[in-house]
Short mmCIF file of C-alpha atoms in Angstrom, two decimals:
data_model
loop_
_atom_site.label_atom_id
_atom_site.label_comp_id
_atom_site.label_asym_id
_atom_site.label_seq_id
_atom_site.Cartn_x
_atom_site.Cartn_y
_atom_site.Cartn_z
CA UNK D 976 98.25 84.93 119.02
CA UNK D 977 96.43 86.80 116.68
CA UNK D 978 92.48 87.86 116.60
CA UNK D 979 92.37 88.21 112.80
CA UNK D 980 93.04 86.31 109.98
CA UNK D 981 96.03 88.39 108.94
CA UNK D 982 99.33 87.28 106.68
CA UNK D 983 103.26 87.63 107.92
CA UNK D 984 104.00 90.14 105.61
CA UNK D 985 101.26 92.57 107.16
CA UNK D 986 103.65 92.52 110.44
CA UNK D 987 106.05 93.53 108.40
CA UNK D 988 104.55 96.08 106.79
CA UNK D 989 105.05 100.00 108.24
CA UNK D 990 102.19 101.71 107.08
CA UNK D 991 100.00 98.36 108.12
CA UNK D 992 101.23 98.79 111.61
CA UNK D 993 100.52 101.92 111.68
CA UNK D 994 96.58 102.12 110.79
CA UNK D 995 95.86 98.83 112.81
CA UNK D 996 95.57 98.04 116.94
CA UNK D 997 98.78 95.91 116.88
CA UNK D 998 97.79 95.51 120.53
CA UNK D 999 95.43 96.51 123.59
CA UNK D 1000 96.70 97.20 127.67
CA UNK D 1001 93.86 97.00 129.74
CA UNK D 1002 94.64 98.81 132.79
CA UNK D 1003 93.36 100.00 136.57
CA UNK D 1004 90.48 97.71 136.78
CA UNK D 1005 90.81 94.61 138.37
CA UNK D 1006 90.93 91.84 135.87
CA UNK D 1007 88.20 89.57 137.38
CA UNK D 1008 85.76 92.27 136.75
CA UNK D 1009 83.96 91.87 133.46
CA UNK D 1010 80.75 94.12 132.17
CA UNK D 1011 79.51 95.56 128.99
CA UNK D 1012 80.12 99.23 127.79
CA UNK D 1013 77.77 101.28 126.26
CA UNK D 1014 77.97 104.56 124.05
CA UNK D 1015 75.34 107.05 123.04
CA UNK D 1016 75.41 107.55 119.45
CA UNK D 1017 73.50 109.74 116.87
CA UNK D 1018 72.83 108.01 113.70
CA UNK D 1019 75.49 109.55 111.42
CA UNK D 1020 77.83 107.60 113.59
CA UNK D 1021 75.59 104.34 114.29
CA UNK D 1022 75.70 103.82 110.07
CA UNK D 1023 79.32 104.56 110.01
CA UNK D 1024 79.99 101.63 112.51
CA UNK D 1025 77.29 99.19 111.55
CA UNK D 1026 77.46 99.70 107.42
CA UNK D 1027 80.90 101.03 107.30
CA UNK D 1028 82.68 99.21 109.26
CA UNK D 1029 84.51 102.10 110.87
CA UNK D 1030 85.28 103.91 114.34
CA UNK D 1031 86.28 106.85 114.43
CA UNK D 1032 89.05 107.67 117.57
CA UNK D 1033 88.94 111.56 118.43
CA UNK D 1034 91.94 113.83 119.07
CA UNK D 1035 90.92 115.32 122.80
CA UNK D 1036 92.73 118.56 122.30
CA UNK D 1037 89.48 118.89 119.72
CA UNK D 1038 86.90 118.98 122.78
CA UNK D 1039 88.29 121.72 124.45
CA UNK D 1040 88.51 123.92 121.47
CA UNK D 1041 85.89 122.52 118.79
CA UNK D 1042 82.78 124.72 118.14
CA UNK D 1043 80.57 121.79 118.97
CA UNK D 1044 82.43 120.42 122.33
CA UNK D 1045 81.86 121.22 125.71
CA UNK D 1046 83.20 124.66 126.47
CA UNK D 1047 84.02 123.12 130.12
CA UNK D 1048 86.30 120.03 129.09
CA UNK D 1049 89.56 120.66 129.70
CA UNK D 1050 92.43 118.03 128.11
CA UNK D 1051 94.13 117.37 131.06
CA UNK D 1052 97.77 116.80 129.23
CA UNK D 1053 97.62 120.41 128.86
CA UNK D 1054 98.58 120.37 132.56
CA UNK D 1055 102.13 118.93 131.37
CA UNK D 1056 103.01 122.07 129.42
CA UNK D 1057 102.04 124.51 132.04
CA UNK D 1058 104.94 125.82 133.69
CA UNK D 1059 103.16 126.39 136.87
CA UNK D 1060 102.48 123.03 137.52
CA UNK D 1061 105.58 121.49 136.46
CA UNK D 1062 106.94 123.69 138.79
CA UNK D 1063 104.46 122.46 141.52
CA UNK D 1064 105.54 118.94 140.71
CA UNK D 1065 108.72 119.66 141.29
CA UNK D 1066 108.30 121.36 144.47
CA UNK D 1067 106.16 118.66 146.13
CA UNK D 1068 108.45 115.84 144.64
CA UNK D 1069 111.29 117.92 146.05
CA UNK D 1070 109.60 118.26 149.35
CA UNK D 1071 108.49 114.37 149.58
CA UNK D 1072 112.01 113.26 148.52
CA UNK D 1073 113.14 115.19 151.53
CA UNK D 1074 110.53 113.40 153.90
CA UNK D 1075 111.29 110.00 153.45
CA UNK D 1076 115.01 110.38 152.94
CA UNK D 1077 115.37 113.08 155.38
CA UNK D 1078 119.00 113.49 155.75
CA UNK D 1079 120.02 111.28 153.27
CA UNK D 1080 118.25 112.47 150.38
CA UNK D 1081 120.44 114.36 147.79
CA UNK D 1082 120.07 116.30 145.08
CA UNK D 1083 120.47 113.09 142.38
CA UNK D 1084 117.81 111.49 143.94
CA UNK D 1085 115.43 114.39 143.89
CA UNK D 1086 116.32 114.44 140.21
CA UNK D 1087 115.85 110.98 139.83
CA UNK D 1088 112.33 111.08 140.77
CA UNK D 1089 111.37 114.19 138.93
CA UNK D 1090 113.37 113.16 135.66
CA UNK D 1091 110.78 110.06 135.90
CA UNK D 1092 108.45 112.68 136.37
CA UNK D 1093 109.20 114.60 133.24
CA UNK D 1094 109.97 111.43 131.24
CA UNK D 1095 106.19 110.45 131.41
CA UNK D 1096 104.92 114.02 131.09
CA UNK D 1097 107.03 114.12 127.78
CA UNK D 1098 105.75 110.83 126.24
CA UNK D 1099 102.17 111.98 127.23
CA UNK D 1100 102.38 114.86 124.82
CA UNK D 1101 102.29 112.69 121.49
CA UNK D 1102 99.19 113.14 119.68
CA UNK D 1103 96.86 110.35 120.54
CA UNK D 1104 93.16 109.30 119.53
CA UNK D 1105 90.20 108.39 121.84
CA UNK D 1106 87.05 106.45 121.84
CA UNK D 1107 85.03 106.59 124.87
CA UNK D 1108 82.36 104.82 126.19
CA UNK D 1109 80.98 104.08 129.69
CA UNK D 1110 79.94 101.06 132.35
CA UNK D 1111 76.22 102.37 132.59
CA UNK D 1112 73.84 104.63 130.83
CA UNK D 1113 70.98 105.75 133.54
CA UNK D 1114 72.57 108.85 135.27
CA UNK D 1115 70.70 111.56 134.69
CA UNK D 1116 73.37 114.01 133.70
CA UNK D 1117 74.45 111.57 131.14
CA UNK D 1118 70.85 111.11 129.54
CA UNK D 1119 70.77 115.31 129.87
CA UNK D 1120 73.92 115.61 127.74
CA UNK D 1121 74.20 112.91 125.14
CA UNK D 1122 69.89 112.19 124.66
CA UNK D 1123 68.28 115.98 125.71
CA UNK D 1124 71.16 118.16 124.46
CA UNK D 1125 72.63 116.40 121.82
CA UNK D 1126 69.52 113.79 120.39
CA UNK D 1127 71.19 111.06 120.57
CA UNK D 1128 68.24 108.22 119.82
CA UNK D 1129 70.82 105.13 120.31
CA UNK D 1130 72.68 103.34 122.92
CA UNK D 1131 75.14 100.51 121.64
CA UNK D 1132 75.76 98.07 124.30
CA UNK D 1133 79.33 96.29 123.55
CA UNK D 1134 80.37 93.18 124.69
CA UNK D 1135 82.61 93.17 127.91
CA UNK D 1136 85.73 92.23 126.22
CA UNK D 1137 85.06 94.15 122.81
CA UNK D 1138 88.34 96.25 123.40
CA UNK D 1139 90.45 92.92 122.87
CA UNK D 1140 88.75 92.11 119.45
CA UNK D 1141 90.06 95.32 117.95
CA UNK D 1142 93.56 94.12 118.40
CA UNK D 1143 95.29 92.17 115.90
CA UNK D 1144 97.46 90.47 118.32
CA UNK D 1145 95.74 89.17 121.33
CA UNK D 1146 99.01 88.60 123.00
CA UNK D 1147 101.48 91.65 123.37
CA UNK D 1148 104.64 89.47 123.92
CA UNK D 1149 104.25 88.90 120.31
CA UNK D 1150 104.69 92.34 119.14
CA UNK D 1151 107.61 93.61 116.72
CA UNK D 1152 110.27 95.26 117.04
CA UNK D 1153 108.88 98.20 115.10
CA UNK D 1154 106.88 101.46 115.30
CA UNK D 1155 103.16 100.22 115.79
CA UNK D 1156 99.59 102.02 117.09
CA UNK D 1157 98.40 100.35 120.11
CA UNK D 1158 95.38 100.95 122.40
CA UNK D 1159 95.87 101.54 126.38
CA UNK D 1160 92.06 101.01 128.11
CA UNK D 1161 91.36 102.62 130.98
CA UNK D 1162 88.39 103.87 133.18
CA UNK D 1163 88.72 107.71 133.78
CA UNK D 1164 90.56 108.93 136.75
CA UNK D 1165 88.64 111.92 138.55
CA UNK D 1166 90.73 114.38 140.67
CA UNK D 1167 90.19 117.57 141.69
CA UNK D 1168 93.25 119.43 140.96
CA UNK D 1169 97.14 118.72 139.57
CA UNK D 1170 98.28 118.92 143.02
CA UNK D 1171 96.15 115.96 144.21
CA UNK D 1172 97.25 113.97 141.37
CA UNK D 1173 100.55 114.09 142.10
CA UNK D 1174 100.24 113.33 146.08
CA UNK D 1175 98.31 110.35 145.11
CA UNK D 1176 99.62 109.03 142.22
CA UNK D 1177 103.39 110.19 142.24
CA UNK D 1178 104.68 110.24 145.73
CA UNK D 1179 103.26 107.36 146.76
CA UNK D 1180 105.40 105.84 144.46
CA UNK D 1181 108.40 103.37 146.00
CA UNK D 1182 110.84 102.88 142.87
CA UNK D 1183 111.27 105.69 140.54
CA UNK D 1184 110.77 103.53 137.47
CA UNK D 1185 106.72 103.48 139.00
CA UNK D 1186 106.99 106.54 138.96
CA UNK D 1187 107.29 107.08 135.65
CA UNK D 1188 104.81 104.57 134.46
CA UNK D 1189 102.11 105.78 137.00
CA UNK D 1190 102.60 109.22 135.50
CA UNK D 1191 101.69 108.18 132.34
CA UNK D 1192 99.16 104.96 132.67
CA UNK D 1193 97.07 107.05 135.15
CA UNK D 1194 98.09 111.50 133.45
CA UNK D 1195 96.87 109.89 130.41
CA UNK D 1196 93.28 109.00 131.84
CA UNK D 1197 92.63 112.10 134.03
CA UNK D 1198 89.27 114.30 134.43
CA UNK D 1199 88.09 116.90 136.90
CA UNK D 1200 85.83 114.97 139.41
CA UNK D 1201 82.85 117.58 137.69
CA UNK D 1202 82.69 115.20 134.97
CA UNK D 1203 82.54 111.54 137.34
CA UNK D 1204 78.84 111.11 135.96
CA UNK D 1205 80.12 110.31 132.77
CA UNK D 1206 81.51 107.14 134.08
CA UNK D 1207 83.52 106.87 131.05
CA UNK D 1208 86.08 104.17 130.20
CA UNK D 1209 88.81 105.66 127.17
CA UNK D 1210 90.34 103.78 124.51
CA UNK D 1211 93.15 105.60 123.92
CA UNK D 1212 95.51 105.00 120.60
CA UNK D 1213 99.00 105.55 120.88
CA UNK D 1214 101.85 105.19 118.69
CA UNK D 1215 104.70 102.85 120.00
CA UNK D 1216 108.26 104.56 118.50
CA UNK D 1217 111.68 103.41 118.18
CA UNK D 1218 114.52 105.67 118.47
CA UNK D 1219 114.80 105.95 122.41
CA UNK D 1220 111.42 107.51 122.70
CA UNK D 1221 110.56 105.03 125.42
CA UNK D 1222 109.68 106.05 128.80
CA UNK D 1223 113.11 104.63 130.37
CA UNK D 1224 114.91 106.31 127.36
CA UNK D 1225 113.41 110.03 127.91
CA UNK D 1226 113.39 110.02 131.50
CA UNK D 1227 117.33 108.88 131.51
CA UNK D 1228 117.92 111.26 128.41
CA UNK D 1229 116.39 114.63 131.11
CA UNK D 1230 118.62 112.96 133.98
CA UNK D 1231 121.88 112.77 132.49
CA UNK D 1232 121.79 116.41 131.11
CA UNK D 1233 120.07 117.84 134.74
CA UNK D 1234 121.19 115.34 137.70
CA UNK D 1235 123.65 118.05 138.85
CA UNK D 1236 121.89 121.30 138.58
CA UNK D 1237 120.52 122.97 141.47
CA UNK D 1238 118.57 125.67 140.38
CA UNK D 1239 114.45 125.61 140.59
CA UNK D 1240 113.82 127.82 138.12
CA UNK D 1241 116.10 125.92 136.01
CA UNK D 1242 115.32 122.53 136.76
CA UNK D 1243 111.76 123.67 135.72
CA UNK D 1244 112.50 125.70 132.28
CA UNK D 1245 114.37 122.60 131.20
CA UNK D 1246 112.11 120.70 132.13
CA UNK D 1247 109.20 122.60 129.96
CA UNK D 1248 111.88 122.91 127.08
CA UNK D 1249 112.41 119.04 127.14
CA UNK D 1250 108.76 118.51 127.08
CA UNK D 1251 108.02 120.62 123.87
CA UNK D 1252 111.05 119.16 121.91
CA UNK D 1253 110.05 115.26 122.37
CA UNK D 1254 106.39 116.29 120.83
CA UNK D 1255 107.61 117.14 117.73
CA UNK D 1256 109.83 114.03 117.37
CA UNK D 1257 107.27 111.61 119.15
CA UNK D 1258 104.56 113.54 116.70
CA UNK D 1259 106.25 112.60 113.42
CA UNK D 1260 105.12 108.67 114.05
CA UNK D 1261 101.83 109.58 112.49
CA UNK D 1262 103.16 111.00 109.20
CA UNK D 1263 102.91 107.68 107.53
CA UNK D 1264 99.12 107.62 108.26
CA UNK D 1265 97.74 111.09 107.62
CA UNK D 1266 95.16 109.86 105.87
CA UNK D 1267 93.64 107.94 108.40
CA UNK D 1268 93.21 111.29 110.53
CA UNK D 1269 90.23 113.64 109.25
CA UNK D 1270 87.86 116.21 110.34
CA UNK D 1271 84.46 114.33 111.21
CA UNK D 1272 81.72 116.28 112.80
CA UNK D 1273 84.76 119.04 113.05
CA UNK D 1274 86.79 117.41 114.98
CA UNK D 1275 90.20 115.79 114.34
CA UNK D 1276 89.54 111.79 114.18
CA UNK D 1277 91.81 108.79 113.31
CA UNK D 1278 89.72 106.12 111.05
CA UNK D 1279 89.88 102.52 112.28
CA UNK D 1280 88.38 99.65 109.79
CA UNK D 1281 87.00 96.84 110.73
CA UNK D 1282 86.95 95.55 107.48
CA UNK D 1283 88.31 92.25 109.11
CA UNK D 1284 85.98 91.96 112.19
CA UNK D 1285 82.26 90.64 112.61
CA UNK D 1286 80.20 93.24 114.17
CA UNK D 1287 78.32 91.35 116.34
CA UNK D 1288 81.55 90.26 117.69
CA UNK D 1289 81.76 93.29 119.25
CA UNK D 1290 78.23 94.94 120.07
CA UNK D 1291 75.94 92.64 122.36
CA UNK D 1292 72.69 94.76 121.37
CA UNK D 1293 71.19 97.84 120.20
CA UNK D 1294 68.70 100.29 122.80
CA UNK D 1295 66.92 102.26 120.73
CA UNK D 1296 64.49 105.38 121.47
CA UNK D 1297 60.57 104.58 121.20
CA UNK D 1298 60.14 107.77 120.29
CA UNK D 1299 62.58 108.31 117.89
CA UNK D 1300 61.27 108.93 114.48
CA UNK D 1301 60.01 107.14 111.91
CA UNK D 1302 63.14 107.63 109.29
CA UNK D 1303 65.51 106.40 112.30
CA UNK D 1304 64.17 103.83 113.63
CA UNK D 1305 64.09 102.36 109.90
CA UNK D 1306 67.84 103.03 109.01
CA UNK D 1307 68.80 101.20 112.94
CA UNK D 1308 66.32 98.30 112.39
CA UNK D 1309 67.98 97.94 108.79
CA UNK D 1310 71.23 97.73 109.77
CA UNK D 1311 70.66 95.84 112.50
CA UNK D 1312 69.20 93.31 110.68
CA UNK D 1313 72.35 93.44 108.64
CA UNK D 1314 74.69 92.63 110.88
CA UNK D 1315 72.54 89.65 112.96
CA UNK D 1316 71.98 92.39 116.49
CA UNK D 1317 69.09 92.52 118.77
CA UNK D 1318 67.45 95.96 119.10
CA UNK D 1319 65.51 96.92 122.12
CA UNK D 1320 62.94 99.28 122.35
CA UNK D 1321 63.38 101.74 125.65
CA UNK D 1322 62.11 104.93 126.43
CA UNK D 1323 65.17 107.21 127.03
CA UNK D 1324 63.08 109.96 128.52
CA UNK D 1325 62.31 107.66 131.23
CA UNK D 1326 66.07 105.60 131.98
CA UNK D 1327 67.07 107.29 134.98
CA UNK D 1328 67.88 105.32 138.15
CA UNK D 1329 69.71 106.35 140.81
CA UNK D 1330 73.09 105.28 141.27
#
C-alpha cells in the first residue's frame, strides 16, 4: 500500500497531504511498455537532487513569460480562457452533436456535451507544477537546446518506474477522503492547433462523461507539434479538492444553470465566466503550502523532499560530459559516489543519432 515508511497520523495530517505525492496516474502509454527517462540538468540542479534531496516541479505559465524560458512555448491551458476558442469548441461540438444525432439531437444534449467540455477546461485552470523529462536524449534539437544553448554537462537516466517511487501510496484505492497533491504522468500530446484537438480528442468521444475526462487527461498534456523533438514525458502535480470541485461536480454545476439557453454568444460568455470563477476557488488548495512554492532560477517551483527516498531508487545512472570541466566533473563524481550511482563518461558533442 504504501512506498514509504510513513505513520497513520501523517494521512491524517492536512498540510502533510498537501506537500507529499499522495498518489501517481500513469496515463496514455500502454502499460506493458517500460523504459528509462532521462533529463538534462545543469549542476545547480544535479546537487539539489543528489545532496538535497529535492525536485523542484515548475509552474508552466513561468515558461512562457520567464526572462530565461523559451520565448516560443506557449502553456497550452491558456487556450481554455480564450474566448475564441471556447467559442470554436462550442461550435464544432454543436455541429458534431448535430451529425450523429441528426434529427434527434436537442439542445440538452448539445449542452450536455459542451458542459463536459467546460467542466474539464475549468478544473484544468488550477495552478499545477511540472517536472519533465524525456524517453531519449540523441535528437539533435534536444542536444542544441539543453547541452549547446543552455550547458547543460549532465544527463540523469531514471529508472523506468521512478514516477511510482515518489508516491506515498502505491495504490490509489487507498487514498483519503481529503484534499491531497497527486501526480498525473503523461507523455506530451503534439497537435497542431485547438481545433484539431478537439476533433480528435473530444468528438470522438461516445459518453459525455469521456468527454470530460479526455478533456482534461489529454488538455493537460498538450504541445504544438514544433516542439515533438523534445519527446518529453510531464509529471504534472495537482491538487485533489473537496467541495464539489470534481470533474462530475463542475461540469453538472455549468449544466444545470445553462441546459436551457440557446444563445451562442451566451452559452460562450458563461462559459468563460464559469471558467475564471472555479480558478480562484480550485487555486486556494495551495494556501496551506506556500512555502513549498518559490522562485528558483526565476521561475515559480513547488519543492518536493525526498527526505524519505533512496536516490538510487530512482536514478539508474549518471552521463556525464568528457569535456566538462574540471570543478564539475568533481562535484558529479562526489555526489555520485554519495549516493552509490554509476557515472558514464560520453561525449555530448558527439550523441546524435537519428531517430
Amino acid at each position: 500500500m504504501t512506498n514509504v515508511c510513513i505513520q497513520k497520523k501523517d494521512l491524517k495530517d492536512g498540510k502533510y497531504l498537501k506537500s507529499n505525492i499522495l498518489s501517481v496516474n500513469y496515463k496514455h502509454y500502454e502499460r506493458e511498455r517500460s523504459f528509462p527517462y532521462y533529463r538534462f540538468m545543469g549542476k545547480l540542479e544535479f546537487e539539489t537532487l543528489l545532496q538535497e534531496k529535492i525536485l523542484y516541479f515548475t509552474n508552466p505559465e513561468e515558461w512562457k513569460k520567464s526572462a530565461t524560458g523559451d520565448k516560443n512555448e506557449k502553456y497550452l491551458e491558456d487556450w481554455y480562457t480564450d474566448r475564441k476558442n471556447i467559442l470554436k469548441a462550442y461550435q464544432i461540438i454543436n455541429e458534431h452533436c448535430m451529425d450523429i444525432q441528426e434529427q434527434y439531437c436537442t439542445q440538452q444534449y448539445i449542452m450536455s456535451v459542451f458542459s463536459s467540455f467546460i467542466g474539464a477546461a475549468a478544473l484544468l485552470q488550477q495552478m499545477s507544477f511540472c517536472y519533465c523529462v524525456a524517453d531519449r536524449y540523441t535528437e539533435s534539437k534536444m542536444i542544441d537546446e539543453y547541452h549547446t544553448k543552455y550547458k547543460r554537462n549532465i544527463i540523469v537516466q531514471f529508472k523506468n518506474d521512478f514516477y511510482k517511487k515518489l508516491a506515498i501510496l502505491s495504490d490509489d484505492k487507498f487514498v483519503p477522503v481529503s484534499t491531497y497533491l497527486y501526480a498525473d504522468v503523461m507523455p506530451m500530446i503534439y497537435v497542431n492547433n485547438f481545433e484539431e484537438f478537439i476533433a480528435k480528442y473530444v468528438c470522438k468521444c461516445r459518453r459525455t462523461e469521456d468527454i470530460a475526462k479526455n478533456v482534461f487527461d489529454y488538455g493537460a498534456f498538450l504541445k504544438e507539434i514544433n516542439f515533438q523533438y523534445e519527446h518529453e514525458t510531464r509529471i504534472k502535480l495537482h491538487m485533489h479538492t473537496e467541495n464539489n470541485c470534481d470533474l462530475p461536480s463542475l461540469s453538472k454545476a455549468f449544466y444545470i444553470k445553462n441546459f436551457y439557453r440557446n444563445d451562442e454568444n451566451e452559452i460562450v460568455n458563461n462559459g468563460m465566466l464559469f471558467i475564471q470563477k472555479c480558478k480562484k476557488a480550485l487555486d486556494k488548495s495551495f494556501e496551506d503550502v506556500s512555502d513549498k512554492i518559490k522562485m528558483v532560477g526565476g521561475k515559480q517551483n513547488f519543492e518536493l523532499h525526498l527526505n524519505e527516498i533512496e536516490i538510487n531508487k530512482i536514478i539508474d545512472c549518471i552521463l556525464l560530459h568528457k569535456n566538462a570541466d574540471e570543478s564539475e566533473k568533481n562535484a558529479v563524481y562526489k555526489l555520485a559516489n554519495l549516493r552509490d550511482i554509476q557515472i558514464k563518461e560520453v561525449d555530448f558533442d558527439n550523441l546524435y543519432v537519428e531517430n
